[in-house]
XYZ file of C-alpha atoms in Angstrom:
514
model
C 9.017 92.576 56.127
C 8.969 91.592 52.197
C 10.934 93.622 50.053
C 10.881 93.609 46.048
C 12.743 91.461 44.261
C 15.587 93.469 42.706
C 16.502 94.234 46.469
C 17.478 90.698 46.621
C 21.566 91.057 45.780
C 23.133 88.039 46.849
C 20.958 85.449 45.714
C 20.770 86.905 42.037
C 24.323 86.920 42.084
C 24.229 83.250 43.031
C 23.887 82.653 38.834
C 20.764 80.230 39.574
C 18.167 80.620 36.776
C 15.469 82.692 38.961
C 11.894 82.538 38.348
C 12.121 86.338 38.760
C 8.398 86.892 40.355
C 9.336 84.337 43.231
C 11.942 86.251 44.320
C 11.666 87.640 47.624
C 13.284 88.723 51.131
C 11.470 88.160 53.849
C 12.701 89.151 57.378
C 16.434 89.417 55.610
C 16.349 85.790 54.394
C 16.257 85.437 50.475
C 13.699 83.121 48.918
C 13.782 82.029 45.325
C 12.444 79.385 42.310
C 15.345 78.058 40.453
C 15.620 76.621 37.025
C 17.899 73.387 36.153
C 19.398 72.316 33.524
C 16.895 69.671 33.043
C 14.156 71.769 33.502
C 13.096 70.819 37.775
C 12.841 73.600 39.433
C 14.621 73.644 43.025
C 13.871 76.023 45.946
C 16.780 78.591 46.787
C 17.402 80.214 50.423
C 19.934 82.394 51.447
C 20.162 83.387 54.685
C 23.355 85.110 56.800
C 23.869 82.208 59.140
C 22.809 78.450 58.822
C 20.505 78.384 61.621
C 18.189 80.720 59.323
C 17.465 77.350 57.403
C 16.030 75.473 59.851
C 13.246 73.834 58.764
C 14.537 73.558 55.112
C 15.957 70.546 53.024
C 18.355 70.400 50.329
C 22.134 71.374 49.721
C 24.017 73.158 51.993
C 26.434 75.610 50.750
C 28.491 79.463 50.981
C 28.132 82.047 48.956
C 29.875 85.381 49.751
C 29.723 84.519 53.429
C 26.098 83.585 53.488
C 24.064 79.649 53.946
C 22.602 79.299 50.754
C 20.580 76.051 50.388
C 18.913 74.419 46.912
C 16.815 71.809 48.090
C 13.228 69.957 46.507
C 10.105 71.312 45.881
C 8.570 68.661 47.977
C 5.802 68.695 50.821
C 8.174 69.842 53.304
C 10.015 72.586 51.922
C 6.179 73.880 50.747
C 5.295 73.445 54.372
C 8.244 75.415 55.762
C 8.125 78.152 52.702
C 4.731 78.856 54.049
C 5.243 78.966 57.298
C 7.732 81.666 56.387
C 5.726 83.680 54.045
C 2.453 84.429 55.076
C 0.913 85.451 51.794
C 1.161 81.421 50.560
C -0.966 80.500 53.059
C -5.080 80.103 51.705
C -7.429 82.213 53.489
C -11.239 82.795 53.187
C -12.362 84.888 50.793
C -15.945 85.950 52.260
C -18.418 87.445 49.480
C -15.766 88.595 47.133
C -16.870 87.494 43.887
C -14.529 84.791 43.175
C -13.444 81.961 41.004
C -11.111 78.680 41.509
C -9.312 77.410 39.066
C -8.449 73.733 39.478
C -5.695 72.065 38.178
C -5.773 68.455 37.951
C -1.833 68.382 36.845
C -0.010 70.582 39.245
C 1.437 72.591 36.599
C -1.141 75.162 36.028
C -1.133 77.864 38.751
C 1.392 80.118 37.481
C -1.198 80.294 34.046
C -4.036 80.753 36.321
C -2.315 83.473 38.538
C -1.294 85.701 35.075
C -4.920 85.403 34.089
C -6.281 86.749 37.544
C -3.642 89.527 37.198
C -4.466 90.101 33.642
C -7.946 91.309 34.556
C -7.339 93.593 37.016
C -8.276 93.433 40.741
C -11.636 92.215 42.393
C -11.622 88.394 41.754
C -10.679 86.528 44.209
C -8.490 83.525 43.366
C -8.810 79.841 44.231
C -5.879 77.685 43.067
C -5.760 74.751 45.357
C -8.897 73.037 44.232
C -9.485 69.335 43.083
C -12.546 67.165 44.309
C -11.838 64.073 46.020
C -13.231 62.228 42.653
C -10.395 63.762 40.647
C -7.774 63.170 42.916
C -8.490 59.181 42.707
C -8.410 59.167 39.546
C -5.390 61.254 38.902
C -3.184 59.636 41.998
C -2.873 62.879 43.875
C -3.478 63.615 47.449
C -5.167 66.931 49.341
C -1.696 67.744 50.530
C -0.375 67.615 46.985
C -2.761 69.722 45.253
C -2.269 72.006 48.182
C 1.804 71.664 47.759
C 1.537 72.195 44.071
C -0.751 75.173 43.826
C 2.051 76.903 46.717
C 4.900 76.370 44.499
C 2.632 78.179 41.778
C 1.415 80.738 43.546
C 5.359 81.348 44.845
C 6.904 81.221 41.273
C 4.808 83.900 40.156
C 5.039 85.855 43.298
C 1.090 86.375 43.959
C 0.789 87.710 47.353
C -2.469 89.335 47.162
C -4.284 86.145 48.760
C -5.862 83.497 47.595
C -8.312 80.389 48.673
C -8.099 76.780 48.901
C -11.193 74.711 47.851
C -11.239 70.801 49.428
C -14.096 70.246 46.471
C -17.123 68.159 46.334
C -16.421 66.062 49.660
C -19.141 63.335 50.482
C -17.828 61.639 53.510
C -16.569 63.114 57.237
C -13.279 61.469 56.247
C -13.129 63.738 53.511
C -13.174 66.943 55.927
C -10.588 65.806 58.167
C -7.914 65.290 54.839
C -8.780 68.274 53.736
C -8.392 70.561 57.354
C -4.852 68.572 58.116
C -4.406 69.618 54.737
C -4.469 73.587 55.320
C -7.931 74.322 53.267
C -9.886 76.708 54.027
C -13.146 76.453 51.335
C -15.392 73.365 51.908
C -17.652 72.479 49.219
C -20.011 69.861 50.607
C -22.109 67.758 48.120
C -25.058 66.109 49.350
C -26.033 64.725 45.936
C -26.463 60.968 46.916
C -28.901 62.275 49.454
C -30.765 63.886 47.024
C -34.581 61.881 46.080
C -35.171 62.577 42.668
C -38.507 60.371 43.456
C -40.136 64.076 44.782
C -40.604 65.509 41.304
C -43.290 62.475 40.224
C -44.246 60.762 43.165
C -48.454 60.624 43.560
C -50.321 61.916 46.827
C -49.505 58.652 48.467
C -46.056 58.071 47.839
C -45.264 61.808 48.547
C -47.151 61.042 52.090
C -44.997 58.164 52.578
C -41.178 59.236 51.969
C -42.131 62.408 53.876
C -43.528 60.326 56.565
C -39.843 58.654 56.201
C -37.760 61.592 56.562
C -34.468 61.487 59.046
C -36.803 63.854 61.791
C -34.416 63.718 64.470
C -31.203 64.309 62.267
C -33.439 66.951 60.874
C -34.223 68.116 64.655
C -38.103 68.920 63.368
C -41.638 66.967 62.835
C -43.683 67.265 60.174
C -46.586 68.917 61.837
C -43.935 71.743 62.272
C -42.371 71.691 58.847
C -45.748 71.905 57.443
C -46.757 74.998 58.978
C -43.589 76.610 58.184
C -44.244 76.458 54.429
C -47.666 75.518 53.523
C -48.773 79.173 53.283
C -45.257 80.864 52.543
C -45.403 83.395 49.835
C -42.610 85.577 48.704
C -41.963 88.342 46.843
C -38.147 88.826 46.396
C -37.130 92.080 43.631
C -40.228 91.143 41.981
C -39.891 87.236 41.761
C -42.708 85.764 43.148
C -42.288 82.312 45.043
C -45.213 80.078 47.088
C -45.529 77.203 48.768
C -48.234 75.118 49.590
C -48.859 71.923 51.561
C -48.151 69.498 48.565
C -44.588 71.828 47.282
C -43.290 71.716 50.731
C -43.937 67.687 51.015
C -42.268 67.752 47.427
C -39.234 70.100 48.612
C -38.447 68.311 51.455
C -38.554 64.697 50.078
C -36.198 66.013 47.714
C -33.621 67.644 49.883
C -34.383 66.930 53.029
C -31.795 63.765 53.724
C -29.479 66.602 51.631
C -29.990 69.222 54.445
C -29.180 66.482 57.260
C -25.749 65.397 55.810
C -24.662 69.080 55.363
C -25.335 70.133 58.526
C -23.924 66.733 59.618
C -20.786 67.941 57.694
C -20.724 71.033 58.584
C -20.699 70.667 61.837
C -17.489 68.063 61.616
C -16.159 70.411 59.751
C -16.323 73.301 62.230
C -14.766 70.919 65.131
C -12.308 69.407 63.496
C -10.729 72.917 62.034
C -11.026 74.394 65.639
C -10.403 77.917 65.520
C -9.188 77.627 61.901
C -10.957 80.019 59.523
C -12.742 77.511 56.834
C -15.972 78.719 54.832
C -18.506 76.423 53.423
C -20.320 75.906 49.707
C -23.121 73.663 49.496
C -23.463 71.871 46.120
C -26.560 70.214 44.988
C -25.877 71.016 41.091
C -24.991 66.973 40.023
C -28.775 65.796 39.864
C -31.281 65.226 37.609
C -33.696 68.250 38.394
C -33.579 71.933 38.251
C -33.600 73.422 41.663
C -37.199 74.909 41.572
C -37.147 78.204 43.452
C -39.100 76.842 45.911
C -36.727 74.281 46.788
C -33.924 76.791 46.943
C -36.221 78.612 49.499
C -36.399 75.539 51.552
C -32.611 74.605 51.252
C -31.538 77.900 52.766
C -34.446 78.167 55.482
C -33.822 74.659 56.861
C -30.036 75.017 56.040
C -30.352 78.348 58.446
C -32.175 76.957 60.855
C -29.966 74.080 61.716
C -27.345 76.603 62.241
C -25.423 76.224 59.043
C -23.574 78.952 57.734
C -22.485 78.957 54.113
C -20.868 81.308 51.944
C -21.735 79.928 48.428
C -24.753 77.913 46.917
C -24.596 75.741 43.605
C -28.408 75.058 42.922
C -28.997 73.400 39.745
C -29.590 75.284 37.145
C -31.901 75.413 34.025
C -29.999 74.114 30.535
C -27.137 71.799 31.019
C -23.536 72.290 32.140
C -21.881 69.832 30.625
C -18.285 69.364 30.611
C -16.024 71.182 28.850
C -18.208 73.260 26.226
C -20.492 76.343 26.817
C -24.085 76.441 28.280
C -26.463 74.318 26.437
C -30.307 75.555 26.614
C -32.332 78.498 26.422
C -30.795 81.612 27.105
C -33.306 83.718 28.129
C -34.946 80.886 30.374
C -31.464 80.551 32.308
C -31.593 84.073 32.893
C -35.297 84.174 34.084
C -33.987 81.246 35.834
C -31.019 82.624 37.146
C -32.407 86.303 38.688
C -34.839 84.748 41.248
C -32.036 82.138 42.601
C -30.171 85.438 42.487
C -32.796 87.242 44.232
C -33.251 84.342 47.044
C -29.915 84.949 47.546
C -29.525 88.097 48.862
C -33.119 87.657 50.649
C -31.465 84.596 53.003
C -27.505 85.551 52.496
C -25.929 86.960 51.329
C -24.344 84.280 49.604
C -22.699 84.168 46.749
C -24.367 81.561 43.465
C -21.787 78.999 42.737
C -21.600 77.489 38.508
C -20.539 74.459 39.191
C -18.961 72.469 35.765
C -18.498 76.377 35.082
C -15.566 76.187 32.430
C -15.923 77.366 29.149
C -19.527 78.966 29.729
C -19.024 82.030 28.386
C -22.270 82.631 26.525
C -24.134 83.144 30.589
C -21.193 84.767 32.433
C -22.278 88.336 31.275
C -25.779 87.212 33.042
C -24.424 85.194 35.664
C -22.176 88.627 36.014
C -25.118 91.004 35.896
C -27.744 89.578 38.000
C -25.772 88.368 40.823
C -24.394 91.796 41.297
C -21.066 90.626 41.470
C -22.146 87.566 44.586
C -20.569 84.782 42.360
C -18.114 81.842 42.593
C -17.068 80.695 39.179
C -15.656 76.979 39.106
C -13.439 75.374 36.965
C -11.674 72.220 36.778
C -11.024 69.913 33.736
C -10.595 73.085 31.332
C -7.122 73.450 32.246
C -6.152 69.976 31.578
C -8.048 70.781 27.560
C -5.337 73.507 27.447
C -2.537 71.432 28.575
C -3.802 69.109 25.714
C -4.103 71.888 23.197
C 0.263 72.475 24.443
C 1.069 69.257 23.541
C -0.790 69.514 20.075
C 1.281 72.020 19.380
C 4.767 70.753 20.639
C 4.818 66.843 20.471
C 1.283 66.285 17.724
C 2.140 62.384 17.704
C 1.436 62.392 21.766
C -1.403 64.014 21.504
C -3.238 62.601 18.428
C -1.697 58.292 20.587
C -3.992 60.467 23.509
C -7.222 61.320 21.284
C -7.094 57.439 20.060
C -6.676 56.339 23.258
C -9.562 58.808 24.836
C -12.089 57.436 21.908
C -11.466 53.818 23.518
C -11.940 55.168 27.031
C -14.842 57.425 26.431
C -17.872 54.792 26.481
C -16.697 53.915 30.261
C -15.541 57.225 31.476
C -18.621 59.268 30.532
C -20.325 57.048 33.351
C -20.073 59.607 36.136
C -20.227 63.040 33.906
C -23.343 65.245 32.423
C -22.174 64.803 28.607
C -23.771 63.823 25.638
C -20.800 63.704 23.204
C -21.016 61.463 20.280
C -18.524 58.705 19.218
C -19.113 58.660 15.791
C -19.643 62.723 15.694
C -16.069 63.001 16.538
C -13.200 63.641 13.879
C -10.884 59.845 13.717
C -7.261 60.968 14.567
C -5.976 59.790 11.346
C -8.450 62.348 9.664
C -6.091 65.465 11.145
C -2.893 66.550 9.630
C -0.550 67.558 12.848
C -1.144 71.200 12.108
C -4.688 70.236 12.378
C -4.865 68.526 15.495
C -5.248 71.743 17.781
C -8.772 72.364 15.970
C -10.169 69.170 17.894
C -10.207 70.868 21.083
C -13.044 73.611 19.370
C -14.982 70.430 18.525
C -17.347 70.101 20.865
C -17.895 66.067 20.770
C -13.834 66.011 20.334
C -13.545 68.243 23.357
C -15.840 66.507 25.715
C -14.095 62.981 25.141
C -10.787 64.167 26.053
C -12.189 66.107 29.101
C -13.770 63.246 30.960
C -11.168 60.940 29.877
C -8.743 62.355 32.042
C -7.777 60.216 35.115
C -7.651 57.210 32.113
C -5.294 59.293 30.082
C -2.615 60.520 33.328
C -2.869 57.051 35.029
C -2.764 54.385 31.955
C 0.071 51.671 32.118
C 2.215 49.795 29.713
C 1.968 45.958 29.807
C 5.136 46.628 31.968
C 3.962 48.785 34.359
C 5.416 52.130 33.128
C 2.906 55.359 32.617
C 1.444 55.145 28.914
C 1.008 58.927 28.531
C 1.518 60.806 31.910
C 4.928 61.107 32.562
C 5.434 62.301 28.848
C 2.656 64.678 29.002
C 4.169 65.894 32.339
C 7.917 65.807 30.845
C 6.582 67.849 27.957
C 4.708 70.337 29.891
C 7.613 70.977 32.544
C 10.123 71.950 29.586
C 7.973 73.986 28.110
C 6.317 76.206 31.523
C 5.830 79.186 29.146
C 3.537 77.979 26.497
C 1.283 75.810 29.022
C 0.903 79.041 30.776
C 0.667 81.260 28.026
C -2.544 79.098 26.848
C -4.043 79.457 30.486
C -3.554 82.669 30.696
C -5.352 83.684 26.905
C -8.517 80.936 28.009
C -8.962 82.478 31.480
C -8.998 85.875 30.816
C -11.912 84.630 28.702
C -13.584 83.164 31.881
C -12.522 85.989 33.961
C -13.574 89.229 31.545
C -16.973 89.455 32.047
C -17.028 89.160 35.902
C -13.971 91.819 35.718
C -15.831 94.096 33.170
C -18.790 94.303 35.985
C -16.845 94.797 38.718
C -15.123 97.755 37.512
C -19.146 98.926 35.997
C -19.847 98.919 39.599
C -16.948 100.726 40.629
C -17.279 103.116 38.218
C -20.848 103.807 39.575
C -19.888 104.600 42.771
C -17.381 107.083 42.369
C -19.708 108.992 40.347
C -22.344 108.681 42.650
């Protein structure tokens, strides 16, 4: 049983500097965040006898004839603390429209979890997410992001549930981190096996990679594929979709190796989690090519038929997502675009439409909203590292502005593996900002993209003598200061979150009048 926190007596009158949302008894054991001095925060039990702390670490003492321990907030006081409280565990989320909010620091949940409240209810929260990519270059480990988004989610007592996303995996080794790791939301991206040669191979050529085609892994033959699609014509909520002979050579050149190695993954996936709950999002949104609808047709039919079930679907889009900045293309194309994917959607799903490199979109969230009737999953990632850079603008300008010079050096090799066509020389020079000025760089969009993608460089840059360059100041500076870093999350998120919120409660509204 979990009672509120002001029923928690003796701990409060331990005079520890409570986070007072993580406060919380729980089968008549006390749990609490506590402040020091210097600004770490230390997890507080109380409990009437010692043996109540098994499982904890820390210092042991008594207080009013109770165990009280202050120990770490390390991985195994996380582990324990969720063994004990049920509602810090990540579950699956199903079709709820949801978002996840990644946090490449480990500093950003409590933000995240005051924007989710802010909104209202109907939004599911993800706050353990970081793809394997990110977590190289940032030094961090599927078990940390996991640890770090727990101690969040715990500080600001969120107990209405939340998922964990093990983002953009590639590789089987991937899966098995990520499951002994405690996630439970699997995004699976196939883009290497993506053939980009589809869209402008002639007759021949087309013949010949089809010809080439993993068959067995695929567990078909051409003959059989071909007479599956060559005639196939849809009409889905008035969106009109064909294939013919030649589109369904095209589509499966394209994706087909894609379609092996998810249900390849998937399938690891489901035995090494056992009787886990997990849920699955396939990603094919970092190529060159818009997903035709056609080829979305395709994914999902041969994705179904190997026995793959998925929850979410990132197609790529129309326009360009880049990094970092809002939607850059044709509106009203993206949402011509976007209401047949939608449509395919609920023909072969339900499943929900994933934005991938979603931050910061906000011009098509009202249509993303809209047409997917609420079946969305809203991404995010680098965005909340931006707004840990716009907190140290404000609080220590001469960090940030030794960043932005050092990002400018960075930015011709770190762009490599990002969708961003920021310009060097379009970009403000540091020395052309006054300190009160510096904030304004992270509304320029060429500004704004160079200190996204330079990231990992930024956190993991060394001194001739080994020390961190800027990471363990950025870090000391964000950890004194919790309540503007989250104060800046919170104000950008509600931004992300708004329009899905606003539909939701359209919706709702609808039916009770109904």
């Amino acid at each position: 049983m979990h009672r509120p926190e002001e029923q928690s007596v003796l701990l409060r009158a331990a005079r520890l500097d409570l986070a007072p949302r993580s406060v919380v008894v729980a089968d008549g054991v006390e749990y609490g965040l506590a402040r020091l001095a210097d600004g770490d925060w230390r997890l507080a039990v109380l409990a009437a006898t010692p043996e109540e702390l098994h499982g904890f670490a820390g210092e042991r003492s008594q207080h009013e004839g109770h165990a009280l321990l202050v120990g770490p907030c390390h991985a195994a006081n996380a582990a324990a603390l969720r063994a004990r409280l049920a509602w810090l565990q990540p579950r699956v989320l199903g079709l709820q429209p949801s978002a996840g909010l990644g946090d490449r620091l480990g500093l950003a949940t409590p933000g995240h979890v005051r924007a989710v409240r802010a909104v209202g209810g109907g939004i599911a929260p993800i706050f353990a997410q970081q793809s394997i990519r990110e977590m190289q270059r940032t030094g961090r480990t599927p078990q940390q992001v996991m640890d770090d988004a727990t101690w969040g989610v715990f500080a600001e007592g969120w107990r209405d549930g939340f998922g964990a996303d093990a983002d953009h995996l590639k590789t089987l080794e991937d899966v098995e981190q990520c499951v002994a790791a405690g996630y439970t939301f699997y995004t699976v991206d196939p883009g290497a096996y993506v053939d980009d040669r589809a869209a402008s191979a002639d007759p021949p050529e087309l013949e010949r990679l089809f010809a080439a085609l993993p068959w067995d892994a695929l567990e078909d033959r051409p003959a059989d594929l071909l007479r599956r699609y060559a005639d196939l014509r849809l009409e889905l909520e008035g969106h009109r979709v064909a294939l013919d002979q030649v589109a369904a050579r095209r589509a499966a050149v394209k994706y087909g190796r894609a379609v092996a190695h998810v249900a390849r993954m998937y399938r690891h996936l489901l035995a090494v989690a056992g009787d886990r709950p997990v849920e699955l999002e396939v990603s094919v949104d970092e190529t060159t090519y818009p997903t035709s609808h056609a080829e979305h047709v395709y994914l999902a039919s041969e994705l179904q038929r190997l026995g793959v079930r998925w929850v979410s679907l990132a197609p790529r889009y129309v326009g360009r997502f880049e990094k970092g900045v809002d939607y850059v293309g044709d509106l009203a194309a993206f949402e011509a675009d976007f209401a047949a994917h939608a449509a395919i959607a609920r023909q072969f799903g339900p499943y929900k439409l994933s934005l991938h490199s979603g931050s910061d979109k906000f011009s098509i969230y009202p249509i993303v909203a809209r047409q997917s009737r609420g079946l969305a999953h809203l991404k995010t990632a680098g965005t909340s590292y931006l707004e840990a850079l716009r907190a140290i603008a404000h609080l220590e300008p001469a960090l940030f502005r030794a960043i932005y010079a050092f990002a400018r050096q960075q930015y011709p090799t770190d762009r490599a593996s990002y969708h961003v066509s920021a310009e060097l020389e379009r970009a403000p020079q540091p020395e052309e900002l006054d300190d009160a000025g510096l904030p304004t760089l992270l509304e320029h969009f060429h500004a704004r993209e160079i200190l996204h993608v330079t990231f990992g460089s930024v956190l993991t840059a060394r001194t001739s003598t080994g020390e961190l360059r800027f990471g363990a100041r950025l870090m000391q500076v964000l950890q004194r200061h919790p309540e503007e870093y989250a104060r800046h999350l919170e104000t950008h998120f509600v931004r992300h979150l708004q329009p899905f919120a606003a539909v939701l409660h359209h919706a709702r509204q609808g039916a009770s009048g109904s």
